[in-house]
Amino acid sequence: MNPHLIAGQPQIAYQGQQLYAEGVSLSTLAQRHGTPLLVYSKSAMLSALAAYQRGFAGRNVQICYAMKANSSLGVIQVFAQAGCGFDVVSSGELERVLAAGGDPGKVIFSGVGKTRQEMRRALQAGIGCFNIESEAELDVLSDVALKLGCRAPVSIRVNPNVDPKTHPYISTGLKDNKFGIAHERVVQTYQRAAALPALEIKGIDCHIGSQITTEAPYLDALDRMLDLVQAIEAAGIAIQHIDLGGGLGINYNGETPPQADQLWQKLLSKLDARGFGERALMIEPGRSLVGNAGVCLTEVLYLKPGEHKNFCIVDAAMNDLPRPAMYQAYHQIVPLQARAEATTLWEVVGPICESGDWIGHDRALAVEQGDLLAVLSAGAYCMSMASNYNTRNRAAEVLVDGVKTFVIRERETVADQLRHERLVQA
Ligand code: LLP
C-alpha cells in the first residue's frame, strides 16, 4: 500500500497497517475521543506555511491566514505563533484572533457586509486594514472612524474579472459576482476614498476565487492589478501594499495545483519585471494552509447492501462535512486499519434525514460494521462550516504535534445547544 495518501504530504500516512497523523495512531485517537473526530497535524500546517515563506524569502510580505477556512482557536494559535496575520470576515472572527493571542495590527477585514458595530470594534482593536468592497461602505467606514476620532486604514477590493475556473459558488472575481469594485470604477472609487475625511488609503486587493488549480488566473489578475496601481498612482494616490487574496487549491482527488513557492516565484518575477518588486505584498491563503492537514474520523454504523446501491452509513454527516452536499466536493475516504483490496463500491452516507447527506459516491472500500474510516482533506471548510442540523453536536477536534495530542475543541453537548433557547412563557 502506498504509505502517502496525498502526494507530498507525509504527515498523514500508514505506518504498517495503521493510519497515523504524525506519530499518533488515528484509531487510538478515535477510541479515546469518540467519533466523528477532526484531527489536525500541526506539522502539516506549518509545512504548508513554509512553502509560502520559501517563495517569499527576502521580500516584504504579510501572510494573513484566511481563518474562515478553519477558525478553531487552537488552529489560529498555530498560525499566530508562526507570525501570521489573519484575514477576518466578521467581528466574531476578530474576537477569535484576539482570544488566540494574534496581533490585531496584522488583521485585515474583508467581506461585503461589514456592520457599523463591526467597523467600530475593529477600529478600537487597531486592525491593520479594511478591505472595502463597495463605495457605500467607504462612506460608512469614514463616518464610523470620524465619530471615534481616528482614521481607518483601507484597501479597496478590486474585482479583476478573471475566471478562476473553479466551482461557481467559490469563484469570486468575475464581474457577475457580488465581490469587489468593478475594474472600470476603481480609480474613481480611490478618488472618492481619498476625499473622505477619516480614511487612510493603504493598499489594493483582490481575491478571485478558491480551489484554484492553475497559475494563469493569478498571473492575469496580477497584471490587471498592476495596471490599476499605475492608474491610481497616476491620479496622485499612493498604494503601499498589494494584496492578492487567497484561493490556491489543494489535492483532494489527484489535482495538481501549483506549489505555493513555485507560484510565487512566477508572480514575483512579474512584479519585478513590471517594476513593482519593492512593493509590500499581502496574501490571504486559507484552504492551502489547512485543508490537507486535517482528517475527519468516522465509524461505520451500518452496512446496507442493496440491489442498485450499497450504503455504508457512517456517524459523520453533512453537518460535520458540508462540502460534498454543498459543492459536490470529493474527499478521499480510507480505512484507519488497512484491509485487503476492496471489491465492493459503497455510497458513504451520514445519518441525516435527507438524500443530500452523502460523503462519497461509489467508493471502493473493504468495510465492516464498526470499522473506522478517515475522510481526508478535512482541515478546511469543514468544522468552520459545521452546523447543528438534526440537533447533532459538533465534533471534537484534536491537534497532533509529533507524538503529543491536544484536544482543541471538546465535543459539543445537547446542553450546549439548548443553552440559548427558551420555552415560551405563558
Ligand atoms: N480571502 C477572501 C476575501 C476570501 O473570500 C477567501 C475565501 C479567502 C481569502 C481564502 O480562500 P482560500 O485560500 O481558502 O481558497 N467553503 C468553500 C470555500 C469558500 C471560500 C470563500 N472565500 C469550500 O469549501 O470550498
Short mmCIF file of C-alpha atoms and ligand atoms in Angstrom, two decimals:
data_model
loop_
_atom_site.label_atom_id
_atom_site.label_comp_id
_atom_site.label_asym_id
_atom_site.label_seq_id
_atom_site.Cartn_x
_atom_site.Cartn_y
_atom_site.Cartn_z
CA MET A 1 0.00 0.00 0.00
CA ASN A 2 1.25 3.47 -0.88
CA PRO A 3 2.01 4.93 2.54
CA HIS A 4 1.48 8.52 1.32
CA LEU A 5 -2.19 9.07 0.70
CA ILE A 6 -1.80 12.59 -0.57
CA ALA A 7 1.21 13.36 -2.71
CA GLY A 8 3.75 15.46 -0.90
CA GLN A 9 2.01 15.12 2.44
CA PRO A 10 3.88 12.75 4.71
CA GLN A 11 2.14 13.70 7.95
CA ILE A 12 -1.00 11.61 7.38
CA ALA A 13 0.21 8.17 6.32
CA TYR A 14 0.04 4.46 7.09
CA GLN A 15 2.63 3.02 9.43
CA GLY A 16 2.26 -0.72 8.87
CA GLN A 17 -1.48 -1.29 8.60
CA GLN A 18 -2.48 1.66 10.77
CA LEU A 19 -3.16 5.22 9.66
CA TYR A 20 -1.24 7.83 11.63
CA ALA A 21 -1.22 11.59 11.97
CA GLU A 22 2.45 12.36 12.62
CA GLY A 23 3.40 10.00 15.46
CA VAL A 24 -0.11 9.21 16.66
CA SER A 25 -2.33 6.30 15.64
CA LEU A 26 -5.69 7.61 14.49
CA SER A 27 -7.53 4.51 15.74
CA THR A 28 -6.22 5.24 19.22
CA LEU A 29 -7.49 8.82 18.96
CA ALA A 30 -10.91 7.68 17.74
CA GLN A 31 -11.17 5.22 20.63
CA ARG A 32 -10.07 7.81 23.15
CA HIS A 33 -12.20 10.75 21.96
CA GLY A 34 -15.06 9.14 20.03
CA THR A 35 -16.23 9.91 16.50
CA PRO A 36 -16.81 11.93 14.43
CA LEU A 37 -13.49 13.46 15.31
CA LEU A 38 -11.45 16.05 13.44
CA VAL A 39 -7.72 15.59 13.75
CA TYR A 40 -5.14 18.08 12.51
CA SER A 41 -1.40 17.75 12.02
CA LYS A 42 0.44 20.84 13.23
CA SER A 43 3.46 19.97 11.17
CA ALA A 44 1.34 19.69 8.00
CA MET A 45 0.02 23.20 8.65
CA LEU A 46 3.47 24.59 9.26
CA SER A 47 4.93 22.92 6.20
CA ALA A 48 2.13 24.36 4.05
CA LEU A 49 3.01 27.75 5.50
CA ALA A 50 6.70 27.13 4.89
CA ALA A 51 6.04 26.70 1.16
CA TYR A 52 4.73 30.27 1.06
CA GLN A 53 7.56 31.54 3.26
CA ARG A 54 10.14 29.93 0.95
CA GLY A 55 8.52 31.60 -2.04
CA PHE A 56 8.68 34.98 -0.29
CA ALA A 57 12.15 34.76 1.20
CA GLY A 58 13.73 38.21 1.37
CA ARG A 59 10.54 40.04 0.40
CA ASN A 60 8.24 42.32 2.34
CA VAL A 61 5.17 40.09 2.62
CA GLN A 62 2.47 39.68 5.25
CA ILE A 63 0.72 36.31 5.15
CA CYS A 64 -2.80 36.74 6.52
CA TYR A 65 -4.35 33.31 7.11
CA ALA A 66 -7.96 33.41 5.87
CA MET A 67 -9.37 31.92 9.01
CA LYS A 68 -12.79 31.21 7.57
CA ALA A 69 -11.15 28.00 6.34
CA ASN A 70 -10.73 26.83 9.93
CA SER A 71 -11.27 29.28 12.74
CA SER A 72 -10.78 26.97 15.71
CA LEU A 73 -8.73 28.73 18.37
CA GLY A 74 -6.02 26.07 18.50
CA VAL A 75 -5.54 26.36 14.73
CA ILE A 76 -5.38 30.15 14.78
CA GLN A 77 -2.88 29.92 17.61
CA VAL A 78 -0.53 27.81 15.45
CA PHE A 79 -0.53 30.48 12.75
CA ALA A 80 -0.32 33.39 15.20
CA GLN A 81 2.76 31.82 16.80
CA ALA A 82 4.26 31.34 13.34
CA GLY A 83 3.96 35.11 12.78
CA CYS A 84 0.92 35.16 10.51
CA GLY A 85 -1.67 37.84 10.35
CA PHE A 86 -5.31 37.00 9.67
CA ASP A 87 -7.95 37.76 7.11
CA VAL A 88 -11.23 38.05 9.01
CA VAL A 89 -14.75 38.50 7.68
CA SER A 90 -16.69 39.25 10.87
CA SER A 91 -16.07 40.74 14.28
CA GLY A 92 -16.59 37.21 15.60
CA GLU A 93 -13.51 36.10 13.70
CA LEU A 94 -11.63 39.12 15.03
CA GLU A 95 -12.53 38.11 18.60
CA ARG A 96 -11.13 34.67 17.87
CA VAL A 97 -7.83 36.18 16.72
CA LEU A 98 -7.62 38.20 19.92
CA ALA A 99 -8.55 35.18 22.06
CA ALA A 100 -5.83 33.10 20.38
CA GLY A 101 -3.16 35.74 21.02
CA GLY A 102 -2.97 37.03 17.43
CA ASP A 103 -1.74 40.53 16.62
CA PRO A 104 -4.67 42.81 15.65
CA GLY A 105 -2.23 45.03 13.76
CA LYS A 106 -1.79 42.14 11.31
CA VAL A 107 -5.53 41.68 10.76
CA ILE A 108 -7.26 42.61 7.55
CA PHE A 109 -11.04 42.75 7.49
CA SER A 110 -12.73 41.56 4.27
CA GLY A 111 -16.37 40.99 3.35
CA VAL A 112 -19.16 42.79 1.53
CA GLY A 113 -21.40 43.45 4.52
CA LYS A 114 -19.50 44.83 7.50
CA THR A 115 -21.81 46.47 10.03
CA ARG A 116 -21.07 49.77 11.79
CA GLN A 117 -20.67 47.84 15.01
CA GLU A 118 -18.11 45.54 13.41
CA MET A 119 -16.24 48.52 12.00
CA ARG A 120 -16.15 50.20 15.42
CA ARG A 121 -14.87 47.07 17.12
CA ALA A 122 -12.17 46.57 14.50
CA LEU A 123 -11.04 50.21 14.73
CA GLN A 124 -10.90 50.02 18.52
CA ALA A 125 -8.85 46.81 18.32
CA GLY A 126 -6.44 48.55 15.93
CA ILE A 127 -6.64 46.25 12.92
CA GLY A 128 -4.19 46.66 10.06
CA CYS A 129 -6.55 47.31 7.17
CA PHE A 130 -10.16 47.14 5.99
CA ASN A 131 -10.68 45.61 2.55
CA ILE A 132 -13.54 47.71 1.21
CA GLU A 133 -16.00 46.17 -1.19
CA SER A 134 -18.35 49.00 -2.20
CA GLU A 135 -18.49 52.77 -2.47
CA ALA A 136 -21.29 52.89 0.09
CA GLU A 137 -19.09 51.04 2.56
CA LEU A 138 -16.37 53.71 2.21
CA ASP A 139 -18.79 56.40 3.34
CA VAL A 140 -19.99 54.41 6.31
CA LEU A 141 -16.48 53.47 7.44
CA SER A 142 -15.31 57.08 7.19
CA ASP A 143 -18.31 58.15 9.28
CA VAL A 144 -17.65 55.50 11.94
CA ALA A 145 -13.96 56.42 12.13
CA LEU A 146 -14.74 60.13 12.30
CA LYS A 147 -17.04 59.56 15.27
CA LEU A 148 -14.32 57.55 17.00
CA GLY A 149 -11.81 60.29 16.27
CA CYS A 150 -9.47 58.07 14.27
CA ARG A 151 -8.62 57.28 10.66
CA ALA A 152 -9.48 53.93 9.18
CA PRO A 153 -6.79 52.17 7.13
CA VAL A 154 -8.32 50.98 3.86
CA SER A 155 -7.60 49.00 0.79
CA ILE A 156 -10.14 48.65 -2.00
CA ARG A 157 -11.07 45.22 -3.23
CA VAL A 158 -10.97 45.14 -6.96
CA ASN A 159 -12.99 42.73 -8.99
CA PRO A 160 -10.48 41.96 -11.73
CA ASN A 161 -12.97 39.97 -13.85
CA VAL A 162 -10.69 36.95 -14.15
CA ASP A 163 -12.13 33.46 -14.43
CA PRO A 164 -10.51 31.23 -11.82
CA LYS A 165 -12.06 28.13 -13.44
CA THR A 166 -13.39 26.70 -10.23
CA HIS A 167 -16.79 25.78 -8.79
CA PRO A 168 -19.26 28.67 -9.43
CA TYR A 169 -20.03 29.03 -5.71
CA ILE A 170 -16.38 29.68 -4.90
CA SER A 171 -15.42 31.87 -7.82
CA THR A 172 -15.40 35.46 -6.67
CA GLY A 173 -13.51 37.61 -9.17
CA LEU A 174 -15.91 37.59 -12.11
CA LYS A 175 -17.92 40.70 -12.84
CA ASP A 176 -21.22 38.98 -12.05
CA ASN A 177 -20.02 38.14 -8.53
CA LYS A 178 -21.05 40.28 -5.60
CA PHE A 179 -17.47 40.97 -4.57
CA GLY A 180 -15.24 43.97 -5.06
CA ILE A 181 -15.38 47.13 -7.14
CA ALA A 182 -15.64 46.77 -10.92
CA HIS A 183 -12.36 47.36 -12.72
CA GLU A 184 -13.72 50.40 -14.59
CA ARG A 185 -14.76 52.18 -11.40
CA VAL A 186 -11.65 51.55 -9.34
CA VAL A 187 -9.77 54.82 -9.95
CA GLN A 188 -12.80 56.96 -9.21
CA THR A 189 -13.50 54.92 -6.09
CA TYR A 190 -9.97 55.63 -4.87
CA GLN A 191 -10.53 59.31 -5.56
CA ARG A 192 -13.70 59.21 -3.53
CA ALA A 193 -11.90 57.42 -0.69
CA ALA A 194 -9.08 59.97 -0.76
CA ALA A 195 -11.59 62.77 -0.39
CA LEU A 196 -13.24 61.27 2.70
CA PRO A 197 -12.01 62.77 5.96
CA ALA A 198 -11.33 59.72 8.09
CA LEU A 199 -9.85 57.18 5.70
CA GLU A 200 -6.22 56.42 5.12
CA ILE A 201 -5.53 54.63 1.85
CA LYS A 202 -3.12 51.76 2.36
CA GLY A 203 -3.44 49.31 -0.48
CA ILE A 204 -5.35 47.48 -3.11
CA ASP A 205 -6.63 43.95 -3.01
CA CYS A 206 -8.38 41.22 -4.92
CA HIS A 207 -9.41 37.64 -4.36
CA ILE A 208 -10.51 35.78 -7.44
CA GLY A 209 -11.82 32.52 -6.07
CA SER A 210 -11.00 29.37 -4.22
CA GLN A 211 -9.58 25.91 -5.02
CA ILE A 212 -7.71 27.38 -8.00
CA THR A 213 -5.51 24.72 -9.55
CA THR A 214 -3.68 26.62 -12.31
CA GLU A 215 -1.38 29.61 -12.21
CA ALA A 216 -2.81 31.51 -15.21
CA PRO A 217 -5.68 33.23 -13.32
CA TYR A 218 -3.20 34.58 -10.76
CA LEU A 219 -0.86 35.91 -13.42
CA ASP A 220 -3.78 37.57 -15.22
CA ALA A 221 -5.15 39.05 -12.01
CA LEU A 222 -1.72 40.41 -11.07
CA ASP A 223 -1.35 42.11 -14.45
CA ARG A 224 -4.73 43.77 -14.06
CA MET A 225 -3.93 44.82 -10.50
CA LEU A 226 -0.64 46.38 -11.56
CA ASP A 227 -2.38 48.27 -14.38
CA LEU A 228 -4.74 49.65 -11.77
CA VAL A 229 -1.97 50.57 -9.35
CA GLN A 230 -0.34 52.55 -12.15
CA ALA A 231 -3.61 54.33 -12.94
CA ILE A 232 -4.35 55.07 -9.26
CA GLU A 233 -0.84 56.40 -8.64
CA ALA A 234 -1.03 58.47 -11.82
CA ALA A 235 -4.08 60.10 -10.19
CA GLY A 236 -1.85 61.06 -7.26
CA ILE A 237 -2.89 58.39 -4.74
CA ALA A 238 -0.11 56.24 -3.27
CA ILE A 239 -0.63 52.48 -2.87
CA GLN A 240 1.55 50.96 -0.18
CA HIS A 241 0.63 47.31 -0.46
CA ILE A 242 -0.83 44.91 -2.97
CA ASP A 243 -2.94 42.06 -1.60
CA LEU A 244 -3.55 39.19 -4.00
CA GLY A 245 -6.03 37.30 -1.83
CA GLY A 246 -6.03 33.56 -1.32
CA GLY A 247 -7.51 30.78 -3.38
CA LEU A 248 -4.68 28.36 -4.07
CA GLY A 249 -6.17 24.89 -4.41
CA ILE A 250 -5.16 21.60 -2.80
CA ASN A 251 -5.05 17.99 -3.85
CA TYR A 252 -8.38 16.36 -2.94
CA ASN A 253 -8.52 13.84 -5.74
CA GLY A 254 -5.34 13.98 -7.77
CA GLU A 255 -5.50 17.70 -8.60
CA THR A 256 -2.06 19.18 -9.15
CA PRO A 257 -2.25 22.83 -8.13
CA PRO A 258 0.98 24.81 -8.35
CA GLN A 259 3.13 24.68 -5.22
CA ALA A 260 2.92 27.95 -3.30
CA ASP A 261 6.65 28.68 -3.65
CA GLN A 262 6.67 27.99 -7.38
CA LEU A 263 3.55 30.05 -7.98
CA TRP A 264 5.03 32.96 -6.07
CA GLN A 265 8.33 32.74 -7.89
CA LYS A 266 6.41 33.41 -11.09
CA LEU A 267 4.29 36.16 -9.59
CA LEU A 268 7.33 37.84 -8.06
CA SER A 269 9.15 37.71 -11.41
CA LYS A 270 6.21 39.52 -12.95
CA LEU A 271 6.24 42.10 -10.17
CA ASP A 272 9.98 42.61 -10.68
CA ALA A 273 9.63 42.81 -14.45
CA ARG A 274 6.97 45.47 -14.12
CA GLY A 275 8.98 47.49 -11.63
CA PHE A 276 6.95 46.64 -8.51
CA GLY A 277 9.49 44.34 -6.87
CA GLU A 278 9.85 46.55 -3.79
CA ARG A 279 6.16 46.91 -3.13
CA ALA A 280 4.81 45.43 0.11
CA LEU A 281 2.65 42.38 -0.50
CA MET A 282 -0.12 40.63 1.35
CA ILE A 283 -1.84 37.34 0.72
CA GLU A 284 -4.86 35.66 2.26
CA PRO A 285 -4.46 31.89 1.91
CA GLY A 286 -6.97 29.69 3.72
CA ARG A 287 -7.53 26.22 2.33
CA SER A 288 -3.93 25.70 1.16
CA LEU A 289 -2.66 26.16 4.74
CA VAL A 290 -5.01 23.77 6.49
CA GLY A 291 -7.01 21.64 4.04
CA ASN A 292 -4.70 18.67 3.76
CA ALA A 293 -3.61 18.92 7.38
CA GLY A 294 -6.92 17.59 8.69
CA VAL A 295 -8.90 14.36 8.61
CA CYS A 296 -12.34 13.50 9.93
CA LEU A 297 -12.53 10.13 11.68
CA THR A 298 -15.86 8.35 11.49
CA GLU A 299 -17.27 4.96 12.48
CA VAL A 300 -19.22 2.68 10.17
CA LEU A 301 -22.60 2.33 11.90
CA TYR A 302 -24.37 0.05 9.46
CA LEU A 303 -23.86 -1.57 6.09
CA LYS A 304 -26.93 -1.77 3.90
CA PRO A 305 -26.17 -3.62 0.69
CA GLY A 306 -28.86 -3.25 -1.96
CA GLU A 307 -29.73 -4.22 -5.49
CA HIS A 308 -28.58 -0.95 -7.06
CA LYS A 309 -26.54 0.72 -4.37
CA ASN A 310 -24.69 -0.40 -1.29
CA PHE A 311 -24.94 2.07 1.53
CA CYS A 312 -22.23 2.48 4.13
CA ILE A 313 -23.79 4.54 6.90
CA VAL A 314 -21.22 6.37 8.99
CA ASP A 315 -21.54 8.59 12.06
CA ALA A 316 -20.22 11.76 10.35
CA ALA A 317 -22.72 13.67 8.29
CA MET A 318 -23.29 16.77 6.18
CA ASN A 319 -23.44 18.85 9.35
CA ASP A 320 -19.80 17.85 10.05
CA LEU A 321 -18.62 17.68 6.43
CA PRO A 322 -20.80 20.02 4.39
CA ARG A 323 -18.62 20.23 1.27
CA PRO A 324 -19.93 17.18 -0.63
CA ALA A 325 -23.56 18.26 -0.20
CA MET A 326 -22.82 21.92 -0.97
CA TYR A 327 -20.33 21.68 -3.80
CA GLN A 328 -20.42 18.03 -4.85
CA ALA A 329 -16.90 18.04 -3.44
CA TYR A 330 -14.73 14.95 -3.42
CA HIS A 331 -12.90 13.88 -0.27
CA GLN A 332 -10.88 10.66 -0.23
CA ILE A 333 -12.15 8.09 2.27
CA VAL A 334 -9.75 5.48 3.63
CA PRO A 335 -9.82 2.89 6.42
CA LEU A 336 -7.85 3.55 9.60
CA GLN A 337 -6.78 -0.07 9.59
CA ALA A 338 -5.69 -1.03 6.10
CA ARG A 339 -7.58 -4.07 4.78
CA ALA A 340 -7.36 -6.36 1.78
CA GLU A 341 -8.18 -4.90 -1.64
CA ALA A 342 -11.74 -3.61 -1.78
CA THR A 343 -14.14 -5.21 -4.22
CA THR A 344 -17.42 -3.52 -3.31
CA LEU A 345 -18.50 0.03 -4.17
CA TRP A 346 -20.24 1.89 -1.39
CA GLU A 347 -22.28 5.05 -1.11
CA VAL A 348 -20.81 6.53 2.05
CA VAL A 349 -23.61 8.46 3.73
CA GLY A 350 -24.38 10.08 7.06
CA PRO A 351 -27.34 9.65 9.39
CA ILE A 352 -29.08 12.95 8.48
CA CYS A 353 -32.58 12.73 7.13
CA GLU A 354 -32.04 13.87 3.59
CA SER A 355 -30.62 12.34 0.46
CA GLY A 356 -28.12 15.19 0.14
CA ASP A 357 -26.35 13.80 3.19
CA TRP A 358 -23.62 11.91 1.40
CA ILE A 359 -19.87 11.94 1.92
CA GLY A 360 -18.67 9.87 -1.01
CA HIS A 361 -20.25 8.16 -4.01
CA ASP A 362 -19.16 4.77 -5.34
CA ARG A 363 -16.18 4.28 -3.07
CA ALA A 364 -14.27 1.03 -3.24
CA LEU A 365 -13.86 0.03 0.38
CA ALA A 366 -13.45 -3.22 2.26
CA VAL A 367 -15.55 -2.33 5.30
CA GLU A 368 -17.37 -3.97 8.13
CA GLN A 369 -19.76 -2.59 10.68
CA GLY A 370 -17.79 -0.91 13.45
CA ASP A 371 -14.79 -0.08 11.25
CA LEU A 372 -13.21 3.33 11.46
CA LEU A 373 -12.69 5.45 8.36
CA ALA A 374 -10.88 8.72 7.72
CA VAL A 375 -12.29 11.37 5.42
CA LEU A 376 -9.20 13.14 4.12
CA SER A 377 -8.50 16.79 3.34
CA ALA A 378 -10.98 17.83 6.02
CA GLY A 379 -8.89 20.61 7.55
CA ALA A 380 -10.53 23.43 5.57
CA TYR A 381 -14.18 24.48 5.42
CA CYS A 382 -15.43 21.52 7.44
CA MET A 383 -15.51 22.47 11.12
CA SER A 384 -15.83 26.15 10.22
CA MET A 385 -18.98 25.37 8.21
CA ALA A 386 -20.31 22.69 10.57
CA SER A 387 -23.87 23.07 11.77
CA ASN A 388 -26.24 21.57 14.31
CA TYR A 389 -28.68 20.28 11.72
CA ASN A 390 -30.74 17.42 13.16
CA THR A 391 -29.59 18.66 16.61
CA ARG A 392 -26.31 16.89 16.08
CA ASN A 393 -23.49 18.01 18.33
CA ARG A 394 -20.50 19.43 16.59
CA ALA A 395 -17.49 17.12 16.64
CA ALA A 396 -14.44 17.35 18.86
CA GLU A 397 -11.08 18.44 17.43
CA VAL A 398 -7.60 17.21 18.26
CA LEU A 399 -4.33 18.81 17.21
CA VAL A 400 -1.38 16.45 16.85
CA ASP A 401 2.18 17.70 17.31
CA GLY A 402 4.65 14.85 16.93
CA VAL A 403 3.52 12.30 19.49
CA LYS A 404 1.67 14.88 21.56
CA THR A 405 -2.07 15.44 21.21
CA PHE A 406 -4.19 18.38 22.31
CA VAL A 407 -7.97 18.50 22.44
CA ILE A 408 -8.58 21.93 20.91
CA ARG A 409 -12.36 21.61 20.95
CA GLU A 410 -14.43 19.42 23.18
CA ARG A 411 -17.35 17.58 21.68
CA GLU A 412 -20.44 19.74 21.92
CA THR A 413 -23.31 18.51 24.08
CA VAL A 414 -27.05 18.86 23.66
CA ALA A 415 -27.00 21.06 26.77
CA ASP A 416 -24.62 23.40 24.89
CA GLN A 417 -27.08 23.52 22.04
CA LEU A 418 -30.11 24.21 24.22
CA ARG A 419 -28.41 26.83 26.36
CA HIS A 420 -29.67 29.86 24.42
CA GLU A 421 -33.16 28.59 23.73
CA ARG A 422 -36.24 29.42 25.76
CA LEU A 423 -39.68 27.91 26.07
CA VAL A 424 -42.48 30.39 25.53
CA GLN A 425 -43.66 31.57 28.94
CA ALA A 426 -47.45 31.86 29.16
N1 LLP B 1 -9.80 35.98 1.02
C1 LLP B 1 -11.11 36.18 0.76
C2 LLP B 1 -11.60 37.55 0.63
C3 LLP B 1 -11.99 35.09 0.62
O1 LLP B 1 -13.27 35.30 0.36
C4 LLP B 1 -11.48 33.77 0.77
C5 LLP B 1 -12.37 32.60 0.67
C6 LLP B 1 -10.11 33.61 1.06
C7 LLP B 1 -9.31 34.73 1.16
C8 LLP B 1 -9.49 32.26 1.27
O2 LLP B 1 -9.59 31.46 0.14
P1 LLP B 1 -8.85 30.03 0.12
O3 LLP B 1 -7.37 30.29 0.15
O4 LLP B 1 -9.33 29.27 1.29
O5 LLP B 1 -9.31 29.41 -1.16
N2 LLP B 1 -16.47 26.97 1.51
C9 LLP B 1 -15.83 26.84 0.22
C10 LLP B 1 -14.74 27.87 0.03
C11 LLP B 1 -15.24 29.29 0.18
C12 LLP B 1 -14.13 30.32 0.03
C13 LLP B 1 -14.61 31.67 0.38
N3 LLP B 1 -13.60 32.70 0.36
C14 LLP B 1 -15.29 25.42 0.09
O6 LLP B 1 -15.45 24.62 1.00
O7 LLP B 1 -14.74 25.06 -0.94
#
